Amino acid sequence: MLRENALENAAQLAAGSSLFVPGAERELPIPPPDPPLMTRAPVRRRSPSSIPRAGVQRLDPAALGEPLAWPAPGVLISGFGERERDHHDGIDLACPEGTPVRAAEDGIVLFSGEQRGYGNLVLLAHDRDVVTVYAHNAKNLVSQGDKVSRGEQIARVGKTGNATGPHLHFEVRVGTQPRDPLGFLR
């Protein structure tokens, strides 16, 4: 087919090129491409101190005993709070795919599975009605009802659900209310 189309190698083909196919009976129309389901949102990298916190309710970390441990090493790419179209109930940490996700505190696995938007998701229940949320995981490593220790690996960073790249979405909830995780982390 390369010879019939005067091409030296397949790398010379470009999207939308016409090809002569020996033995073909008729020319087939090329359908237009489907519109993208999602578009990439611009990523704004910020330092933790530059993220606005006005109006955010916080639980005094001292009320929990010691601060929560960071669930993964990474770069903070999105903070808690109002965004252009919605409210972001957690923080996003950019990490290489497969990076270990660790429990921020001792707890019990409330949920380990897939949920729309969040992709692979783990919810941990802790003392004082605190729940931590770990989303977009490549793989969950715990099951509902498991007891986990602070720092124990519970998942691997991924890009499942509504994620444009590998990162960990981390939330802290007190009761049912999302709170700024940066107020709980050391």
Coordinates of N, CA and C in Angstrom, one line a residue:
M1 N 0.8 -1.2 0.0 CA 0.0 0.0 0.0 C 0.9 1.3 0.0
L2 N 2.0 1.2 0.7 CA 2.9 2.4 0.7 C 3.4 2.7 -0.8
R3 N 3.8 1.6 -1.5 CA 4.2 1.8 -2.9 C 3.1 2.4 -3.7
E4 N 1.9 1.9 -3.6 CA 0.8 2.4 -4.4 C 0.5 3.9 -4.1
N5 N 0.8 4.4 -2.9 CA 0.6 5.8 -2.6 C 1.8 6.6 -2.6
A6 N 2.9 6.1 -3.2 CA 4.2 6.8 -3.3 C 4.7 7.3 -1.9
L7 N 4.6 6.4 -0.9 CA 5.1 6.8 0.4 C 6.3 5.9 0.8
E8 N 7.3 6.4 1.4 CA 8.4 5.6 1.8 C 8.1 4.9 3.1
N9 N 7.4 5.5 4.1 CA 7.1 4.8 5.3 C 5.7 5.4 5.8
A10 N 5.1 4.7 6.8 CA 3.8 5.0 7.3 C 3.8 6.3 8.1
A11 N 5.0 6.7 8.6 CA 5.1 7.9 9.3 C 4.8 9.2 8.5
Q12 N 4.8 9.0 7.2 CA 4.5 10.2 6.3 C 2.9 10.4 6.2
L13 N 2.2 9.5 6.7 CA 0.7 9.7 6.7 C 0.3 10.7 7.7
A14 N -0.7 11.5 7.3 CA -1.2 12.6 8.2 C -2.7 12.4 8.3
A15 N -3.2 12.8 9.4 CA -4.7 12.7 9.6 C -5.4 13.4 8.5
G16 N -6.4 12.8 7.9 CA -7.2 13.3 6.8 C -6.6 13.1 5.4
S17 N -5.5 12.4 5.4 CA -4.9 12.1 4.1 C -5.8 11.1 3.3
S18 N -5.8 11.2 2.0 CA -6.5 10.2 1.1 C -5.5 9.1 0.7
L19 N -6.0 7.9 0.7 CA -5.1 6.8 0.3 C -5.8 6.0 -0.8
F20 N -5.0 5.5 -1.7 CA -5.5 4.5 -2.7 C -5.4 3.1 -2.1
V21 N -6.5 2.4 -2.0 CA -6.5 1.0 -1.5 C -6.7 0.1 -2.6
P22 N -5.7 -0.7 -3.0 CA -5.9 -1.6 -4.2 C -7.1 -2.6 -3.9
G23 N -7.9 -2.7 -4.8 CA -9.1 -3.7 -4.7 C -10.3 -3.0 -4.1
A24 N -10.2 -1.8 -3.6 CA -11.4 -1.1 -3.1 C -12.4 -0.8 -4.2
E25 N -13.7 -1.0 -3.9 CA -14.7 -0.8 -4.9 C -15.2 0.7 -5.0
R26 N -15.1 1.4 -3.9 CA -15.6 2.8 -3.9 C -14.9 3.6 -2.8
E27 N -15.0 4.9 -3.0 CA -14.4 5.8 -2.0 C -15.4 5.9 -0.8
L28 N -14.9 5.8 0.4 CA -15.8 5.9 1.6 C -15.6 7.3 2.2
P29 N -16.7 7.9 2.6 CA -16.6 9.3 3.2 C -16.0 9.1 4.6
I30 N -15.3 10.2 5.0 CA -14.7 10.2 6.3 C -15.6 11.0 7.2
P31 N -16.1 10.3 8.3 CA -17.1 11.0 9.2 C -16.3 12.1 10.0
P32 N -17.0 13.1 10.4 CA -16.3 14.2 11.2 C -16.0 13.6 12.6
P33 N -15.0 14.0 13.2 CA -14.6 13.5 14.5 C -15.7 13.9 15.6
D34 N -15.9 13.0 16.5 CA -16.8 13.3 17.6 C -16.3 14.4 18.4
P35 N -17.1 15.3 19.0 CA -16.7 16.3 19.8 C -16.1 15.7 21.1
P36 N -15.1 16.4 21.7 CA -14.4 15.9 22.9 C -15.5 15.8 24.1
L37 N -15.4 14.8 24.9 CA -16.3 14.7 26.0 C -15.8 15.6 27.1
M38 N -14.5 15.8 27.2 CA -14.0 16.7 28.3 C -12.9 17.5 27.7
T39 N -12.8 18.7 28.2 CA -11.7 19.5 27.8 C -10.8 19.7 28.9
R40 N -9.5 20.0 28.7 CA -8.6 20.2 29.7 C -8.7 21.6 30.3
A41 N -8.9 21.6 31.6 CA -8.9 22.9 32.3 C -7.5 23.4 32.5
P42 N -7.2 24.7 32.5 CA -5.9 25.1 32.7 C -5.5 24.9 34.2
V43 N -4.3 24.4 34.4 CA -3.8 24.1 35.7 C -3.0 25.3 36.2
R44 N -3.4 25.8 37.4 CA -2.7 26.9 38.0 C -2.0 26.4 39.2
R45 N -0.7 26.5 39.1 CA 0.2 26.0 40.2 C 0.3 27.1 41.2
R46 N 0.0 26.8 42.5 CA 0.0 27.8 43.6 C 0.8 27.2 44.8
S47 N 1.3 28.1 45.5 CA 1.9 27.7 46.8 C 0.8 27.7 47.8
P48 N 0.8 26.8 48.8 CA -0.3 26.7 49.8 C -0.6 28.0 50.4
S49 N 0.3 28.9 50.6 CA 0.0 30.2 51.3 C -0.7 31.2 50.4
S50 N -0.7 30.9 49.0 CA -1.4 31.8 48.1 C -2.9 31.5 47.9
I51 N -3.3 30.3 48.4 CA -4.7 29.9 48.2 C -5.6 30.6 49.1
P52 N -6.7 31.3 48.6 CA -7.6 32.0 49.5 C -8.3 31.1 50.4
R53 N -8.5 31.6 51.6 CA -9.2 30.8 52.6 C -10.4 31.6 53.3
A54 N -10.8 32.7 52.7 CA -11.8 33.5 53.3 C -13.1 32.7 53.5
G55 N -13.7 32.8 54.6 CA -15.0 32.1 54.9 C -14.9 30.6 55.1
V56 N -13.7 30.1 55.2 CA -13.6 28.6 55.4 C -13.7 28.3 56.8
Q57 N -14.6 27.4 57.2 CA -14.7 26.9 58.6 C -13.7 25.9 58.8
R58 N -13.0 26.0 60.0 CA -12.0 25.1 60.3 C -12.3 24.5 61.7
L59 N -11.9 23.2 61.8 CA -11.9 22.6 63.1 C -10.5 22.8 63.6
D60 N -10.3 23.2 64.9 CA -9.0 23.3 65.4 C -8.3 22.0 65.4
P61 N -7.1 21.9 64.7 CA -6.4 20.6 64.6 C -6.1 20.0 65.9
A62 N -6.0 20.9 66.9 CA -5.7 20.4 68.3 C -6.8 19.5 68.8
A63 N -8.1 19.8 68.3 CA -9.2 19.0 68.7 C -9.1 17.5 68.2
L64 N -8.3 17.3 67.2 CA -8.1 15.9 66.7 C -6.9 15.2 67.4
G65 N -6.2 15.9 68.3 CA -5.0 15.4 68.8 C -3.8 15.9 68.0
E66 N -3.2 15.1 67.1 CA -2.2 15.6 66.3 C -2.7 15.8 64.9
P67 N -2.0 16.7 64.1 CA -2.4 16.9 62.7 C -2.4 15.6 61.9
L68 N -3.2 15.6 60.8 CA -3.2 14.5 59.9 C -1.8 14.4 59.1
A69 N -1.4 13.2 58.7 CA -0.3 13.1 57.9 C -0.6 13.3 56.4
W70 N 0.3 13.9 55.7 CA 0.0 14.1 54.2 C -0.2 12.7 53.6
P71 N -1.2 12.6 52.8 CA -1.5 11.3 52.2 C -0.6 10.9 51.0
A72 N 0.1 11.8 50.4 CA 1.0 11.5 49.3 C 1.9 12.7 49.1
P73 N 3.2 12.4 48.7 CA 4.0 13.5 48.3 C 3.6 14.1 47.0
G74 N 3.6 15.3 46.8 CA 3.2 15.9 45.5 C 3.1 17.4 45.6
V75 N 2.8 18.0 44.4 CA 2.7 19.4 44.3 C 1.2 19.8 44.4
L76 N 0.9 20.8 45.2 CA -0.5 21.3 45.4 C -0.9 22.0 44.1
I77 N -1.9 21.5 43.4 CA -2.3 22.1 42.1 C -3.6 22.7 42.2
S78 N -4.4 22.4 43.2 CA -5.7 23.0 43.3 C -6.1 23.0 44.8
G79 N -6.5 24.1 45.3 CA -6.9 24.2 46.7 C -8.4 24.1 47.0
F80 N -8.7 24.1 48.2 CA -10.1 24.0 48.7 C -10.8 25.4 48.5
G81 N -12.1 25.3 48.1 CA -12.9 26.5 48.1 C -13.6 26.8 46.8
E82 N -14.0 28.0 46.6 CA -14.8 28.4 45.4 C -13.9 28.4 44.2
R83 N -14.5 27.9 43.1 CA -13.8 28.0 41.8 C -14.8 28.7 40.8
E84 N -14.4 28.8 39.6 CA -15.2 29.6 38.6 C -16.7 29.1 38.6
R85 N -16.8 27.7 38.5 CA -18.2 27.2 38.4 C -18.7 26.4 39.5
D86 N -17.8 26.1 40.5 CA -18.3 25.2 41.6 C -17.4 25.4 42.8
H87 N -17.7 24.6 43.8 CA -16.9 24.6 45.0 C -16.0 23.3 45.0
H88 N -14.8 23.5 45.3 CA -13.8 22.3 45.3 C -13.7 21.9 46.8
D89 N -14.2 20.7 47.1 CA -14.3 20.2 48.5 C -13.0 19.6 49.0
G90 N -11.9 19.7 48.3 CA -10.7 19.2 48.8 C -9.5 19.9 48.2
I91 N -8.4 19.2 48.2 CA -7.2 19.7 47.5 C -6.7 18.6 46.5
D92 N -6.0 19.0 45.5 CA -5.4 18.1 44.5 C -3.9 18.2 44.6
L93 N -3.3 17.0 44.7 CA -1.9 16.9 44.7 C -1.4 16.2 43.5
A94 N -0.6 16.8 42.6 CA -0.1 16.2 41.4 C 1.0 15.2 41.8
C95 N 0.9 14.0 41.4 CA 1.9 13.0 41.8 C 2.1 12.0 40.6
P96 N 3.2 11.4 40.4 CA 3.3 10.4 39.3 C 2.4 9.3 39.5
E97 N 1.8 8.8 38.4 CA 0.9 7.6 38.5 C 1.6 6.5 39.3
G98 N 0.9 5.9 40.2 CA 1.4 4.7 41.0 C 2.0 5.1 42.3
T99 N 2.1 6.4 42.6 CA 2.7 6.9 43.9 C 1.8 6.3 45.0
P100 N 2.4 5.8 46.1 CA 1.6 5.3 47.2 C 0.7 6.4 47.8
V101 N -0.6 6.0 48.0 CA -1.5 6.9 48.8 C -1.6 6.3 50.2
R102 N -1.4 7.1 51.2 CA -1.3 6.6 52.6 C -2.4 7.2 53.4
A103 N -2.9 6.4 54.4 CA -3.9 6.9 55.3 C -3.4 8.0 56.1
A104 N -4.2 9.1 56.2 CA -3.7 10.3 56.9 C -3.8 10.1 58.5
E105 N -4.6 9.1 58.9 CA -4.7 8.8 60.3 C -5.3 7.4 60.4
D106 N -5.2 6.8 61.6 CA -5.8 5.5 61.9 C -7.3 5.6 61.6
G107 N -7.9 4.5 61.0 CA -9.3 4.6 60.7 C -9.8 3.3 60.3
I108 N -11.1 3.3 59.8 CA -11.8 2.2 59.3 C -12.3 2.5 57.9
V109 N -12.1 1.6 56.9 CA -12.5 1.9 55.6 C -14.1 1.8 55.5
L110 N -14.7 3.0 55.2 CA -16.1 3.1 55.0 C -16.5 2.6 53.6
F111 N -15.7 3.0 52.6 CA -16.0 2.7 51.3 C -14.7 2.5 50.5
S112 N -14.7 1.5 49.6 CA -13.6 1.3 48.7 C -14.2 0.8 47.4
G113 N -14.2 1.6 46.4 CA -14.9 1.3 45.1 C -14.8 2.4 44.1
E114 N -15.7 2.4 43.2 CA -15.7 3.4 42.2 C -17.0 4.3 42.3
Q115 N -16.8 5.6 42.2 CA -17.9 6.5 42.2 C -17.8 7.5 41.1
R116 N -18.9 7.8 40.5 CA -18.9 8.8 39.4 C -18.2 10.1 39.8
G117 N -17.4 10.5 38.8 CA -16.6 11.7 39.0 C -15.3 11.5 39.8
Y118 N -15.4 10.7 40.9 CA -14.2 10.5 41.8 C -13.4 9.3 41.2
G119 N -13.9 8.5 40.4 CA -13.2 7.3 40.0 C -13.0 6.3 41.1
N120 N -11.9 5.7 41.2 CA -11.6 4.8 42.3 C -11.4 5.6 43.6
L121 N -12.2 5.3 44.6 CA -12.3 6.1 45.8 C -12.2 5.3 47.0
V122 N -11.6 5.9 48.1 CA -11.5 5.3 49.4 C -12.0 6.3 50.4
L123 N -12.9 6.0 51.3 CA -13.3 6.8 52.4 C -12.9 6.1 53.7
L124 N -12.2 6.9 54.6 CA -11.8 6.4 55.9 C -12.5 7.2 57.0
A125 N -13.0 6.4 58.0 CA -13.7 7.1 59.1 C -12.6 7.1 60.3
H126 N -12.6 8.3 60.9 CA -11.6 8.5 62.0 C -12.4 8.9 63.3
D127 N -11.7 9.1 64.4 CA -12.3 9.7 65.6 C -12.9 11.0 65.3
R128 N -13.8 11.4 66.2 CA -14.4 12.8 66.3 C -15.2 13.1 65.0
D129 N -15.8 12.0 64.4 CA -16.7 12.2 63.2 C -16.0 12.8 62.0
V130 N -14.7 12.5 61.9 CA -13.9 13.0 60.8 C -13.8 11.8 59.7
V131 N -14.0 12.2 58.5 CA -13.8 11.3 57.3 C -12.8 11.9 56.4
T132 N -11.9 11.0 55.9 CA -11.0 11.5 54.8 C -11.3 10.8 53.5
V133 N -11.1 11.5 52.4 CA -11.5 11.0 51.1 C -10.3 11.0 50.2
Y134 N -10.1 9.9 49.5 CA -8.9 9.7 48.6 C -9.4 9.3 47.2
A135 N -9.3 10.2 46.2 CA -10.0 9.9 44.9 C -9.1 9.9 43.7
H136 N -9.6 9.4 42.6 CA -8.9 9.2 41.3 C -7.8 8.2 41.4
N137 N -7.9 7.2 42.3 CA -6.8 6.2 42.5 C -6.7 5.3 41.3
A138 N -5.5 4.9 40.9 CA -5.3 3.9 39.9 C -5.8 2.5 40.4
K139 N -5.5 2.3 41.7 CA -6.0 1.0 42.3 C -6.2 1.2 43.8
N140 N -7.3 0.8 44.3 CA -7.6 0.8 45.8 C -7.0 -0.5 46.3
L141 N -6.3 -0.4 47.5 CA -5.6 -1.6 48.1 C -6.3 -2.1 49.3
V142 N -7.4 -1.5 49.7 CA -8.2 -1.8 50.9 C -9.6 -2.1 50.6
S143 N -10.3 -2.8 51.5 CA -11.7 -3.1 51.3 C -12.5 -2.5 52.5
Q144 N -13.8 -2.4 52.2 CA -14.8 -1.9 53.2 C -14.6 -2.7 54.5
G145 N -14.5 -2.0 55.7 CA -14.4 -2.7 56.9 C -13.0 -2.9 57.4
D146 N -12.0 -2.8 56.5 CA -10.6 -2.9 57.0 C -10.2 -1.8 58.0
K147 N -9.4 -2.2 58.9 CA -8.8 -1.2 59.8 C -7.4 -0.8 59.3
V148 N -7.2 0.5 59.2 CA -5.9 0.9 58.7 C -5.2 1.8 59.7
S149 N -3.9 1.8 59.6 CA -3.0 2.6 60.5 C -2.5 3.9 59.7
R150 N -2.3 4.9 60.5 CA -1.7 6.1 59.9 C -0.5 5.8 59.1
G151 N -0.4 6.2 57.9 CA 0.8 6.0 57.0 C 0.7 4.7 56.2
E152 N -0.3 3.9 56.5 CA -0.4 2.6 55.7 C -0.9 2.9 54.3
Q153 N -0.3 2.2 53.3 CA -0.7 2.4 52.0 C -2.1 1.8 51.7
I154 N -3.0 2.7 51.2 CA -4.4 2.3 50.9 C -4.7 2.3 49.4
A155 N -3.9 2.9 48.6 CA -4.2 3.0 47.2 C -2.9 3.5 46.4
R156 N -3.1 3.6 45.1 CA -2.0 4.1 44.3 C -2.6 5.3 43.5
V157 N -1.8 6.4 43.3 CA -2.3 7.5 42.6 C -2.6 7.1 41.2
G158 N -3.7 7.7 40.6 CA -4.1 7.4 39.3 C -4.8 8.6 38.7
K159 N -5.6 8.4 37.6 CA -6.3 9.4 36.9 C -7.7 8.9 36.5
T160 N -8.4 8.2 37.4 CA -9.7 7.7 37.1 C -10.7 8.7 37.4
G161 N -11.9 8.5 36.9 CA -13.0 9.5 37.1 C -12.8 10.7 36.3
N162 N -13.2 11.9 36.8 CA -13.0 13.2 36.1 C -11.7 13.7 36.4
A163 N -10.6 13.1 35.9 CA -9.3 13.6 36.1 C -8.6 13.7 34.8
T164 N -7.8 14.8 34.6 CA -7.1 15.0 33.3 C -5.7 14.6 33.4
G165 N -5.2 14.2 34.5 CA -3.9 13.7 34.7 C -3.8 13.0 36.0
P166 N -2.6 12.3 36.3 CA -2.5 11.6 37.6 C -2.4 12.6 38.7
H167 N -3.3 12.4 39.7 CA -3.2 13.3 40.9 C -4.1 12.6 42.0
L168 N -3.9 13.0 43.2 CA -4.7 12.6 44.4 C -5.6 13.7 44.7
H169 N -6.9 13.5 44.8 CA -7.9 14.4 45.3 C -8.1 14.0 46.7
F170 N -7.9 14.9 47.7 CA -7.9 14.6 49.1 C -8.9 15.5 49.8
E171 N -9.9 15.0 50.6 CA -10.8 15.8 51.3 C -10.8 15.4 52.8
V172 N -11.2 16.4 53.6 CA -11.5 16.1 55.0 C -12.9 16.6 55.3
R173 N -13.7 15.7 55.9 CA -15.1 16.1 56.2 C -15.2 15.9 57.7
V174 N -15.9 16.8 58.3 CA -16.3 16.7 59.7 C -17.8 16.6 59.7
G175 N -18.3 15.4 60.1 CA -19.7 15.1 59.9 C -19.9 15.0 58.4
T176 N -20.8 15.8 57.8 CA -21.0 15.8 56.4 C -20.4 17.0 55.7
Q177 N -19.8 17.9 56.5 CA -19.3 19.2 56.0 C -17.8 19.1 55.5
P178 N -17.5 19.4 54.3 CA -16.1 19.4 53.8 C -15.4 20.6 54.5
R179 N -14.2 20.4 54.8 CA -13.3 21.4 55.5 C -12.0 21.4 54.7
D180 N -11.3 22.6 54.8 CA -10.1 22.7 54.1 C -9.0 21.8 54.7
P181 N -8.6 20.8 53.9 CA -7.6 19.9 54.4 C -6.3 20.5 54.9
L182 N -5.9 21.7 54.3 CA -4.7 22.3 54.8 C -4.7 22.7 56.2
G183 N -5.9 22.9 56.8 CA -6.0 23.2 58.2 C -5.8 22.0 59.1
F184 N -5.7 20.8 58.5 CA -5.6 19.6 59.3 C -4.2 18.9 59.1
L185 N -3.5 19.3 58.1 CA -2.3 18.6 57.8 C -1.1 19.3 58.4
R186 N -0.1 18.4 58.8 CA 1.1 19.0 59.3 C 2.1 19.3 58.3

